[in-house]
Coordinates of C-alpha atoms in Angstrom, one line a residue:
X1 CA 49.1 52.7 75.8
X2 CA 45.8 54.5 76.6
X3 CA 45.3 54.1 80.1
X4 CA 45.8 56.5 82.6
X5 CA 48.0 54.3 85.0
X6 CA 50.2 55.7 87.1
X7 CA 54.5 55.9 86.6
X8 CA 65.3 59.5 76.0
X9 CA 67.9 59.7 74.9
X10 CA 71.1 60.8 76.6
X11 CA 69.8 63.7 77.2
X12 CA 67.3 62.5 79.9
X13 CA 67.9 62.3 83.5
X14 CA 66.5 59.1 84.5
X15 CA 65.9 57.9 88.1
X16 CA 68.9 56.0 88.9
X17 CA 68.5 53.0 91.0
X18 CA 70.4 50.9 92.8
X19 CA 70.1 47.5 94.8
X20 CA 69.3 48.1 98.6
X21 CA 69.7 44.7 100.9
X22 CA 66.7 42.2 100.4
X23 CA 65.7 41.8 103.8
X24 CA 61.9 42.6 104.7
X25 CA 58.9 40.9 103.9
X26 CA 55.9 42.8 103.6
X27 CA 54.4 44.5 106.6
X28 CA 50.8 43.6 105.2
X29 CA 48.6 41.2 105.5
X30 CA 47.4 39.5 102.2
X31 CA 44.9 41.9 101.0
X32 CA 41.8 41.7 100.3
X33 CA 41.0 41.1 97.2
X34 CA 38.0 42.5 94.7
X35 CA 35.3 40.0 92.8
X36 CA 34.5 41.0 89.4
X37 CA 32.5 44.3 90.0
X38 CA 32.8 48.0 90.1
X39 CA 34.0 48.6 93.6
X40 CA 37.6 49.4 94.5
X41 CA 39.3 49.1 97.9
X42 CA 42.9 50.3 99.0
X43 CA 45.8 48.1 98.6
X44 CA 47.2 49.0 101.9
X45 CA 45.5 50.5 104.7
X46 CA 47.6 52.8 105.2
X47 CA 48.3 54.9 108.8
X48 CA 50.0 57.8 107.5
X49 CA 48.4 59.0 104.4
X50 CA 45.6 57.9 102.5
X51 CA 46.0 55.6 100.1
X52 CA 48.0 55.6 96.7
X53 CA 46.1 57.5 93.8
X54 CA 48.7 57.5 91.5
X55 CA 48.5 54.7 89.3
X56 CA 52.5 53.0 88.8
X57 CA 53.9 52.6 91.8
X58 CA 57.7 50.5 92.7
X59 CA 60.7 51.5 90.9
X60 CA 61.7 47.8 91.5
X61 CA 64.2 45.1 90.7
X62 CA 63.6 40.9 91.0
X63 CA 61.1 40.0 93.8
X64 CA 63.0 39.1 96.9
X65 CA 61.2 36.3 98.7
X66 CA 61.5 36.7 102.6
X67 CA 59.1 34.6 105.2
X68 CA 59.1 34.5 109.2
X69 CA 58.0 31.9 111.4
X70 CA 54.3 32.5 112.1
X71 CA 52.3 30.7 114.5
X72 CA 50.3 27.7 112.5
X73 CA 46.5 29.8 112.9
X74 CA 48.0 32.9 111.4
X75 CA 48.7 33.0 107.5
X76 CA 51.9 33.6 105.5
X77 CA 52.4 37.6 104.7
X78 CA 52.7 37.3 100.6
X79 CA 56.8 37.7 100.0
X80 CA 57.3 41.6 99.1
X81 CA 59.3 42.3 95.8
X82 CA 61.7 45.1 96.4
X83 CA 62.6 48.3 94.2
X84 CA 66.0 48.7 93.6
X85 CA 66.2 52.5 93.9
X86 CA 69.1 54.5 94.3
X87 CA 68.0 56.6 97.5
X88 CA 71.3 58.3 97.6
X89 CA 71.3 59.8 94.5
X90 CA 67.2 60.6 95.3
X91 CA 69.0 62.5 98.6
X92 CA 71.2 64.6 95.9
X93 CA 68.9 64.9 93.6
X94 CA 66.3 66.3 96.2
X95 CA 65.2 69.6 94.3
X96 CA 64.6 67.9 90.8
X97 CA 62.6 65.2 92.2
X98 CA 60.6 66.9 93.9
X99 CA 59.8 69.0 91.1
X100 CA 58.7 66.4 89.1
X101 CA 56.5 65.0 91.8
X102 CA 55.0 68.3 91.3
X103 CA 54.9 68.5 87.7
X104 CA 53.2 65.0 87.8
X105 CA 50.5 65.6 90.3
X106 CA 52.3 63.0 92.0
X107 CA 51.2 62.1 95.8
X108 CA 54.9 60.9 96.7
X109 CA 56.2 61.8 100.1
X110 CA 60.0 62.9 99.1
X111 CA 60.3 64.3 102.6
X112 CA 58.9 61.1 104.2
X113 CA 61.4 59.1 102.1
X114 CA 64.5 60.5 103.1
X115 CA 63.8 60.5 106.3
X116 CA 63.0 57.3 106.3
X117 CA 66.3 56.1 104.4
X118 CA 68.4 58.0 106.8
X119 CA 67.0 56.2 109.5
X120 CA 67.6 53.0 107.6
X121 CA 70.7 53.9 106.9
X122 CA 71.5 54.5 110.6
X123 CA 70.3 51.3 112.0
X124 CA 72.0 49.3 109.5
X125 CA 75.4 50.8 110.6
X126 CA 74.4 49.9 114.3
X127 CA 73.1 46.3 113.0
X128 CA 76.6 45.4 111.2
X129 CA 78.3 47.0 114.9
X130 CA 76.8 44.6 116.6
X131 CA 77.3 41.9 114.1
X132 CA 81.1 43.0 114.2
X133 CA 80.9 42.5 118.1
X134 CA 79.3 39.2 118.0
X135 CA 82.0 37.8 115.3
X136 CA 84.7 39.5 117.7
X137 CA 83.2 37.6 121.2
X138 CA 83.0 33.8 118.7
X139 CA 86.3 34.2 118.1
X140 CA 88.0 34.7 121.7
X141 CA 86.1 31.3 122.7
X142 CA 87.9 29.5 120.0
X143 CA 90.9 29.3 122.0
X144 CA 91.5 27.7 125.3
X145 CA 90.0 29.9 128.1
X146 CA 89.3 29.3 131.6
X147 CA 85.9 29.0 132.5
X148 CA 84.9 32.0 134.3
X149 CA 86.2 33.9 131.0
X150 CA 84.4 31.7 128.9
X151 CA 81.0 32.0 130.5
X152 CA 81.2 35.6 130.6
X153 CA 81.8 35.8 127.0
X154 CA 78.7 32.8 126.3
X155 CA 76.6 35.8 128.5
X156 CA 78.2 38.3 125.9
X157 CA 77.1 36.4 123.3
X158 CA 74.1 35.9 124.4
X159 CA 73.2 39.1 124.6
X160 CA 74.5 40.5 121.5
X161 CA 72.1 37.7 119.8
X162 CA 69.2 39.0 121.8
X163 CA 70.1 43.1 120.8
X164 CA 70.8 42.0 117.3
X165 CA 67.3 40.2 116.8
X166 CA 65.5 43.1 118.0
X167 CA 67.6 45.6 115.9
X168 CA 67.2 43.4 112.8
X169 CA 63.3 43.1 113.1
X170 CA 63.3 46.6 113.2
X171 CA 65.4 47.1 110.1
X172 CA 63.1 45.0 108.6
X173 CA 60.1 46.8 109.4
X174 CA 61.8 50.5 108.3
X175 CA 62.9 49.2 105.7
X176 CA 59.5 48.0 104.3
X177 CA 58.3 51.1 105.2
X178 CA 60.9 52.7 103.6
X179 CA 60.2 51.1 100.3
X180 CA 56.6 51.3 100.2
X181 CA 56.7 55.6 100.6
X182 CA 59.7 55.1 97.6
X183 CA 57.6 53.3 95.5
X184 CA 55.0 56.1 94.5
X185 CA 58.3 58.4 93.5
X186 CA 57.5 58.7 89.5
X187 CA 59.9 58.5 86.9
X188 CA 62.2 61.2 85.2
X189 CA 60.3 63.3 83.2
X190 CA 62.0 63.8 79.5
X191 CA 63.2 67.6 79.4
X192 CA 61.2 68.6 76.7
X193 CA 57.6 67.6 77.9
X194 CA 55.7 70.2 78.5
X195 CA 54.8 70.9 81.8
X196 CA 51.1 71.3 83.2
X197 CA 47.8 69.8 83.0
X198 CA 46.3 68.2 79.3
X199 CA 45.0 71.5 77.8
X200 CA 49.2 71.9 78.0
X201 CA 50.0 69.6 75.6
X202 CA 51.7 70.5 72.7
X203 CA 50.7 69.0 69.4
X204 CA 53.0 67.3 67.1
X205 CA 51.0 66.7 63.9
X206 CA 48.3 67.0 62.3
X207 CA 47.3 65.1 59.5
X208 CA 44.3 65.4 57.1
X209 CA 40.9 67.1 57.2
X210 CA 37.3 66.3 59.0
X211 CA 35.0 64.4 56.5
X212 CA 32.6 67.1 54.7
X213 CA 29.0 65.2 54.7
X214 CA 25.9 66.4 52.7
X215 CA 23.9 64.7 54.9
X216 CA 22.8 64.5 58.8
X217 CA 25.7 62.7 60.2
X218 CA 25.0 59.1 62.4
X219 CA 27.4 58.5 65.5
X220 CA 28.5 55.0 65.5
X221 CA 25.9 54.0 67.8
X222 CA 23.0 54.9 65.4
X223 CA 24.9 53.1 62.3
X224 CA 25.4 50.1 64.0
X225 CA 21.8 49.8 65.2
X226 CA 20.5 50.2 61.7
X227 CA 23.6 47.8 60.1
X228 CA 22.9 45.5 62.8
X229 CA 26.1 45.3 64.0
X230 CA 26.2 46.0 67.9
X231 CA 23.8 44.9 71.0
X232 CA 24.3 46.4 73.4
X233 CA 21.1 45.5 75.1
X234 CA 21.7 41.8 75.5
X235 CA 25.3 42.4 76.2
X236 CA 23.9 44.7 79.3
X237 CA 21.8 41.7 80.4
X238 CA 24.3 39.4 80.1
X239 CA 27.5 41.1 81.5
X240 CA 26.6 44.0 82.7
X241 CA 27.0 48.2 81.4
X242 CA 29.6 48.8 78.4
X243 CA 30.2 45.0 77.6
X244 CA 29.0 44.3 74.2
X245 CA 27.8 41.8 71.4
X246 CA 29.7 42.8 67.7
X247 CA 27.5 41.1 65.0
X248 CA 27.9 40.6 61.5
X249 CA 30.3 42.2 59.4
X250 CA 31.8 44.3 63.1
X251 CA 33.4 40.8 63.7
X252 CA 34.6 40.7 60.3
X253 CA 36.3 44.4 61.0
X254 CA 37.7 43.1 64.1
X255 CA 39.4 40.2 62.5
X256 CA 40.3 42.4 59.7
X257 CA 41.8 45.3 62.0
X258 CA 43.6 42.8 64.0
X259 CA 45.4 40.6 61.3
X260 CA 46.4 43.7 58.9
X261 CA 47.8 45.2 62.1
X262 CA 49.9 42.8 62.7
X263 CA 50.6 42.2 59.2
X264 CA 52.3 45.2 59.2
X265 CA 53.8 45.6 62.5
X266 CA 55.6 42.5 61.4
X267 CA 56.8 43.7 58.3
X268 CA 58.8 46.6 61.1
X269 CA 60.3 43.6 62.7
X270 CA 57.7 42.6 65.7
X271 CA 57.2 39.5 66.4
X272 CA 53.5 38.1 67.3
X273 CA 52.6 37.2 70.5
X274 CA 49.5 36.2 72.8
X275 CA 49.9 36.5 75.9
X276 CA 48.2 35.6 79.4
X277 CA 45.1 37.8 80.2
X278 CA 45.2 36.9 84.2
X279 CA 48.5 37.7 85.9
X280 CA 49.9 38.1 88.9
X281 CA 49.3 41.0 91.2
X282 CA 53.3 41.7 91.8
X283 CA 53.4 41.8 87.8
X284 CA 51.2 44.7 87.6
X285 CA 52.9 46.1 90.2
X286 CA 56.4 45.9 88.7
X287 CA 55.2 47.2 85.5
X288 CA 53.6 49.7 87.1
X289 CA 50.0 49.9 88.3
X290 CA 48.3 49.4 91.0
X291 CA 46.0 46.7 91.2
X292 CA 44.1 47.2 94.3
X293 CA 44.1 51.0 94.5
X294 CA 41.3 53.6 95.5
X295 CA 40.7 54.9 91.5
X296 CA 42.3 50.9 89.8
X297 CA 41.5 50.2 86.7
X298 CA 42.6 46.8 87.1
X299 CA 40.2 44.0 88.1
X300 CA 41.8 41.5 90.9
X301 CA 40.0 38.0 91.1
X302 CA 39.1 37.5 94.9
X303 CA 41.2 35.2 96.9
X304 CA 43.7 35.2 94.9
X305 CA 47.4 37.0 93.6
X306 CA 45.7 37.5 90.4
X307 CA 44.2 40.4 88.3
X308 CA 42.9 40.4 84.7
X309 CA 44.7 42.7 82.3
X310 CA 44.0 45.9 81.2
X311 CA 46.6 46.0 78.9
X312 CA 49.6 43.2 77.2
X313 CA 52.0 45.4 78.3
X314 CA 52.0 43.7 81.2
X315 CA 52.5 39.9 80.5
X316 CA 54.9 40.8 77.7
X317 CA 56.7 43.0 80.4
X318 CA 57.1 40.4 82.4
X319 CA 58.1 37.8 79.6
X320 CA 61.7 38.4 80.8
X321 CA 61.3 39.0 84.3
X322 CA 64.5 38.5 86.1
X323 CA 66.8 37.8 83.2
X324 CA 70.3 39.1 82.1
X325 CA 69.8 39.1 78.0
X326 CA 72.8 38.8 75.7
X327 CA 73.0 42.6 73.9
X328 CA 72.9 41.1 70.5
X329 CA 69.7 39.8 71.4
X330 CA 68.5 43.6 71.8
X331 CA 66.5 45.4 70.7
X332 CA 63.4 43.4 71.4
X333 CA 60.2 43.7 69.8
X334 CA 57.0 42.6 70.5
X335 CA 53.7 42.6 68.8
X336 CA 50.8 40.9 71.3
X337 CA 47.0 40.3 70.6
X338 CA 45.1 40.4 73.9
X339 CA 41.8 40.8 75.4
X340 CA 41.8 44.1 78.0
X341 CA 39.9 44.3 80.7
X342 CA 39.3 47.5 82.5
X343 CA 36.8 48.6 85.2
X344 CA 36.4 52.8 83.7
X345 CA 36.1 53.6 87.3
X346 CA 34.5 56.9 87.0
X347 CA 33.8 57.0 83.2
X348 CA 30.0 58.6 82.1
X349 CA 28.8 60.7 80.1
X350 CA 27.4 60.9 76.5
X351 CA 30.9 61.0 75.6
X352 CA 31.7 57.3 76.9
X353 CA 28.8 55.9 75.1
X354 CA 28.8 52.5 72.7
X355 CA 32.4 51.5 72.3
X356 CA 34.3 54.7 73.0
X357 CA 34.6 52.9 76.7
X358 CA 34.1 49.6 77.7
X359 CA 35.1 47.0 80.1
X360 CA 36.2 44.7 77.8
X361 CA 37.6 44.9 74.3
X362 CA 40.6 43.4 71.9
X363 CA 43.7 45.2 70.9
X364 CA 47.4 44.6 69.5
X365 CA 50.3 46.5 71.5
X366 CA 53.8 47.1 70.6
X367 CA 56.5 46.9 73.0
X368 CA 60.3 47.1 72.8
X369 CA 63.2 46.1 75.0
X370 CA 66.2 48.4 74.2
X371 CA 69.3 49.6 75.2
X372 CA 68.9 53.1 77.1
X373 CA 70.9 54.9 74.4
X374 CA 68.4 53.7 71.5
X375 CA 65.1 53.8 73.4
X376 CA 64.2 57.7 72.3
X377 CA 65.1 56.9 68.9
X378 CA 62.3 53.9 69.4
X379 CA 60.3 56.0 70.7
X380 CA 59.7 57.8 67.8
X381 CA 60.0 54.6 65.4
X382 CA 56.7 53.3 67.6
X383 CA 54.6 56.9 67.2
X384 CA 55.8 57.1 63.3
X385 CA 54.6 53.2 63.0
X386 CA 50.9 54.1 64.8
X387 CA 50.2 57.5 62.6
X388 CA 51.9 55.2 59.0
X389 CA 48.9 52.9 60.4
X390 CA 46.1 55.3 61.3
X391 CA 46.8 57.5 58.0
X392 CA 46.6 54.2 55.4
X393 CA 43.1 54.3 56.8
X394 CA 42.2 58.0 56.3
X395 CA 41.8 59.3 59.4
X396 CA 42.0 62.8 60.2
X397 CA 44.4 62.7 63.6
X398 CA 46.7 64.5 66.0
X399 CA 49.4 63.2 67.6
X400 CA 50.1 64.8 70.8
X401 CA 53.2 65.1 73.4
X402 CA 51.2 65.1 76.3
X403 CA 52.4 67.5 79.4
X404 CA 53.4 66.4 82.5
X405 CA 49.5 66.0 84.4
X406 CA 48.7 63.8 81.9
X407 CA 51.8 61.3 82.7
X408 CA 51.3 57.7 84.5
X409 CA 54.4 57.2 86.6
X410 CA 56.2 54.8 84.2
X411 CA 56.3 57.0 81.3
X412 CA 59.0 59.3 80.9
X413 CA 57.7 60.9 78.0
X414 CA 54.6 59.7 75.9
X415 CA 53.1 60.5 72.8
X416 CA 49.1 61.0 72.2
X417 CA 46.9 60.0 69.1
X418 CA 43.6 61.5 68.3
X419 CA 41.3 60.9 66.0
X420 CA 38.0 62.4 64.4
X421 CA 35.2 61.2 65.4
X422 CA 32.2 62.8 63.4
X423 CA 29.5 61.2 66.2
X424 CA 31.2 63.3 69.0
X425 CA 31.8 66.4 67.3
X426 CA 35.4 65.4 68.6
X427 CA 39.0 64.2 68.9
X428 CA 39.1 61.1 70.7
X429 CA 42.3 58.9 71.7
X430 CA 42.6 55.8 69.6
X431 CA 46.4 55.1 70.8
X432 CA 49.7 56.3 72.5
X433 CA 53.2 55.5 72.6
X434 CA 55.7 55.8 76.0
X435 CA 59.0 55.8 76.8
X436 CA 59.0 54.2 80.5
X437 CA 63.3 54.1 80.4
X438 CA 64.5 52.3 83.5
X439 CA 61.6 52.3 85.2
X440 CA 59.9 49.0 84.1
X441 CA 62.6 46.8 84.1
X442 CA 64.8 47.9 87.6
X443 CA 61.5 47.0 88.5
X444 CA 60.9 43.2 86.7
X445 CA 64.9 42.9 87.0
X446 CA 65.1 42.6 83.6
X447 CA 68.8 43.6 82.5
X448 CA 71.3 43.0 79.4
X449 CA 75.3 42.3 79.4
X450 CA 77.0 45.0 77.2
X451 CA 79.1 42.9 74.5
X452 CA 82.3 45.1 75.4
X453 CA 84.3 43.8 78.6
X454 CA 84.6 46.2 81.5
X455 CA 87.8 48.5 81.3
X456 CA 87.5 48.5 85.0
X457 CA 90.4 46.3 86.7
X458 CA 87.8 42.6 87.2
X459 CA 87.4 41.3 90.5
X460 CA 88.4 37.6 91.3
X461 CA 86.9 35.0 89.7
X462 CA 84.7 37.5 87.8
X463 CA 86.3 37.8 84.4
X464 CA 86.5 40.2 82.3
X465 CA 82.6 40.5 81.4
X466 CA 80.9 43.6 81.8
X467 CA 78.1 44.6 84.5
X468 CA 74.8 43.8 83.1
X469 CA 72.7 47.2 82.6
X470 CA 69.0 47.7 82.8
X471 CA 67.0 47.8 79.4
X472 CA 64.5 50.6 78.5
X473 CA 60.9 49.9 78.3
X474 CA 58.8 50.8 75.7
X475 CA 55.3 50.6 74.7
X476 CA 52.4 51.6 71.9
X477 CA 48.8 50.7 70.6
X478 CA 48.9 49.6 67.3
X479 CA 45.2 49.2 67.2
X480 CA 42.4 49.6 70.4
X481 CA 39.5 47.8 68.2
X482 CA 36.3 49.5 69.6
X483 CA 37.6 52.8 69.1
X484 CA 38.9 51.8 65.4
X485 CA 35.6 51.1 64.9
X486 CA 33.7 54.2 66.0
X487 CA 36.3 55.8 63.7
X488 CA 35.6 53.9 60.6
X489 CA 32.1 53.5 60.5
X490 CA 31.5 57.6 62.1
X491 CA 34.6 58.5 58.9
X492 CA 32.7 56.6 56.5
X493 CA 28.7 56.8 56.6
X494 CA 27.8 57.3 53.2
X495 CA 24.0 58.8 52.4
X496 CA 22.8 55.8 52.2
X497 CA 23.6 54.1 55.3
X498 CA 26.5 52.1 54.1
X499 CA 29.9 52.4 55.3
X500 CA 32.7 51.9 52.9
X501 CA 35.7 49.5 54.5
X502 CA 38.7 51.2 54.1
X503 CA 41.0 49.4 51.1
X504 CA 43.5 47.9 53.6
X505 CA 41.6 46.0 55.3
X506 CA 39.0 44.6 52.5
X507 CA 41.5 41.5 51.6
X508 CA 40.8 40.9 55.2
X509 CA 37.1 40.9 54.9
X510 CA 37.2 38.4 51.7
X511 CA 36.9 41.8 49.3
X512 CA 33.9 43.2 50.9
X513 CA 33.6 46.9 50.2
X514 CA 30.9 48.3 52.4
X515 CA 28.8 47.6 55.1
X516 CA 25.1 48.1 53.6
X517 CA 21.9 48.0 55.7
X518 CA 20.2 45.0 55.9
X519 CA 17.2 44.5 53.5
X520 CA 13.9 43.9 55.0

């Protein structure tokens, strides 16, 4: 997908994670949440660094809910999901993950991480000593005991309890600590991306050739002022800056570029979805983004767990949350209409003008739920689907493998589509595709059961059935429908002031052709 959010074959070195014990709830208060507007706060305030900047942010696994007794006039601390990450093999693996925190631009602490663990790891061995102790003293008063000895060992006990309390709250504490520093480590990155800012990206592809015009050309702005297809005005009076009204035959391209997009998709094998456009918070989270971050995209609804969506990737992320899927179910494939939601923080400029970047607009994402061994091989299948799409319509594109900088943490490797846009005098990005491995679904404890028994020796009572394995994640625009339309009208101005609709999409338009100015 498009937005810069923050987080394959065999040949990739994933992150490997692994379970750690669910015992802390969250060391923060509820946060505070954001209205509707344009201002951002930090998720956590946070003591030791400033706060998170990079957009994914949790390698996790199913939320673990954990509450303490708090005192009637104080309120419940929101359970904290935890990230199932392997810090041991983070520990071995210290060189290469610190490299790609660098290569990613990534403000992960690896240092503050594994120093962190190998304090957890230290207090947990004194925790299960004392625990040891305490089982040790219960037993002794089982028997018959005089009861001198038995009152020195209720003292014993007693004390024991006491130490362990105070040694478990801690753990607690560190490990919460621990997990929130883990959770802005990024994923993998694929071998062959290429390493460096954007202007390092390496292009893939490159089909057809700008449009040749005998005339001035009109940015889509102009056109649809003269066709009478946008307002902008009224929308800005209404809503607010970059909302819009689509008039006319621009609802008609909407509707078309939507239902022959999934027409097709479906003809690959996706099935349609809609999905929820307000989730909750954790969900973004898991799939990760951060909701409530200095530079979010994401808009939260105040008082509340819950965020509009920038994106479906999320709800159809989380459609499986915490499941073990049967492997001939696999792979999964999803095409989902939404409504997207985004706040641009940041975005101006003559280049973000009209419908290249809005707050609001419609689009259909792909997303597929794969075994690890298959989910390069998708990977490719999504980016050959999105250019088979963009080049029925005639557009001159690129498709991009974009270099490390230009990675959200999720994606392990992601692929880049831009398109001509005469208006701009440009390429502009109408889509992307990403490989996010592991990393979504330790995260949404989304797993599948190989359909081959374990050759391992089963333990008792467990059968013969295999371990479940985590699925790879992956994700593409089919179509982002403001940006199709800049494309198509900008492509296809004619001297005249029509724009001719691409032959695809006329059966979904009822056979119209063009788009001609309105008489009088």
């Amino acid at each position: 997908m498009g937005l810069q959010w923050c987080v394959s074959g065999t040949t990739l070195q994933t992150l490997k994670l692994a379970s750690i014990p669910s015992l802390s709830p969250s060391r923060f208060a509820p946060p505070k949440t954001l209205t509707l507007d344009f201002f951002f706060l930090s998720r956590h305030a946070r003591v030791r660094r400033p706060p998170f900047q990079v957009l994914a942010r949790a390698l996790s696994a199913p939320a673990m809910a954990f509450q303490t007794a708090t005192p009637p006039e104080e309120k419940v601390a929101k359970p904290q999901w935890k990230a199932a990450i392997d810090f041991k093999w983070i520990r071995e693996n210290k060189e290469a993950v610190a490299a790609n925190i660098k290569n990613r631009n990534s403000i992960a602490n690896l240092e503050a991480v594994l120093q962190l663990y190998d304090q957890m790891s230290n207090l947990q061995k004194e925790v299960e000593r004392l625990r040891g102790e305490r089982n040790v003293v219960a037993n002794k008063m089982k028997g018959k005991l005089d009861p001198s000895e038995r009152q020195r060992l209720i003292e014993e006990g007693k004390n024991l309890k006491e130490g362990l309390v105070t040694l478990e709250d801690d753990l607690l504490k560190l490990t919460d600590e621990l997990q929130q520093e883990a959770q802005c480590i990024p994923n993998m990155t694929h071998p062959d991306v290429p390493i460096g800012g954007e202007d390092s990206s390496v292009i893939r592809k490159m089909v057809g050739n700008p449009p040749q015009f005998s005339f001035p050309v009109k940015d889509h702005l102009q056109l649809g002022k003269e066709l009478d297809l946008f307002d902008f005005d009224a929308a800005a009076e209404v809503s607010g800056s970059k909302f819009y009204y689509l008039k006319n035959e621009a609802v008609m391209l909407e509707m078309a570029l939507i239902n022959w997009t999934l027409s097709e998709v479906m003809k690959k094998g996706f099935t349609p979805l809609t999905t929820p456009e307000i989730v909750r918070s954790s969900v973004v989270e898991k799939c990760g983004f951060q909701p409530r971050g200095a530079n979010t995209q994401v808009y939260s609804i105040e008082d509340s767990d819950q965020c509009l969506i920038g994106t479906a990737e999320i709800p159809v992320g989380g459609i499986h949350m915490d499941s073990i899927l049967s492997e001939s179910l696999l792979p999964l494939k999803y095409a989902a209409f939404s409504h997207c939601f985004r706040t641009e923080a940041g975005a101006a400029g003559s280049a973000t003008r009209g419908l290249y970047r809005v707050h609001q607009f419609s689009k259909v994402e792909m997303f597929i739920f794969c075994r690890p061994e298959e989910s390069a091989s998708y990977h490719e299948e999504l980016i050959k689907i999105e250019e088979d799409l963009f080049a029925s319509l005639g557009l001159h594109y690129k498709t991009l493998d974009m270099a490390t900088g230009d990675l959200g943490a999720p994606a392990s490797r992601k692929f880049d589509v831009e398109a001509w846009m005469p208006g701009l005098e440009r390429f502009g990005e109408i889509s992307s595709a990403s490989n996010c491995t592991d990393y979504q679904s330790r995260r949404l404890g989304i797993r599948y059961r190989p359909s081959e028994p374990s050759s391992a020796i089963p333990k008792k009572g467990k059968g013969s059935l295999a371990p479940p394995k985590f699925v790879h994640t992956l994700n593409a625009t089919a179509c982002a429908v403001p940006r199709m339309i800049v494309c198509l009208l900008e492509n296809n101005q004619q001297e005249d002031g029509s724009v001719i609709i691409p032959e695809p999409l006329r059966p979904f338009m009822g056979g119209l052709g063009s788009i001609a100015p309105k008489s009088g």
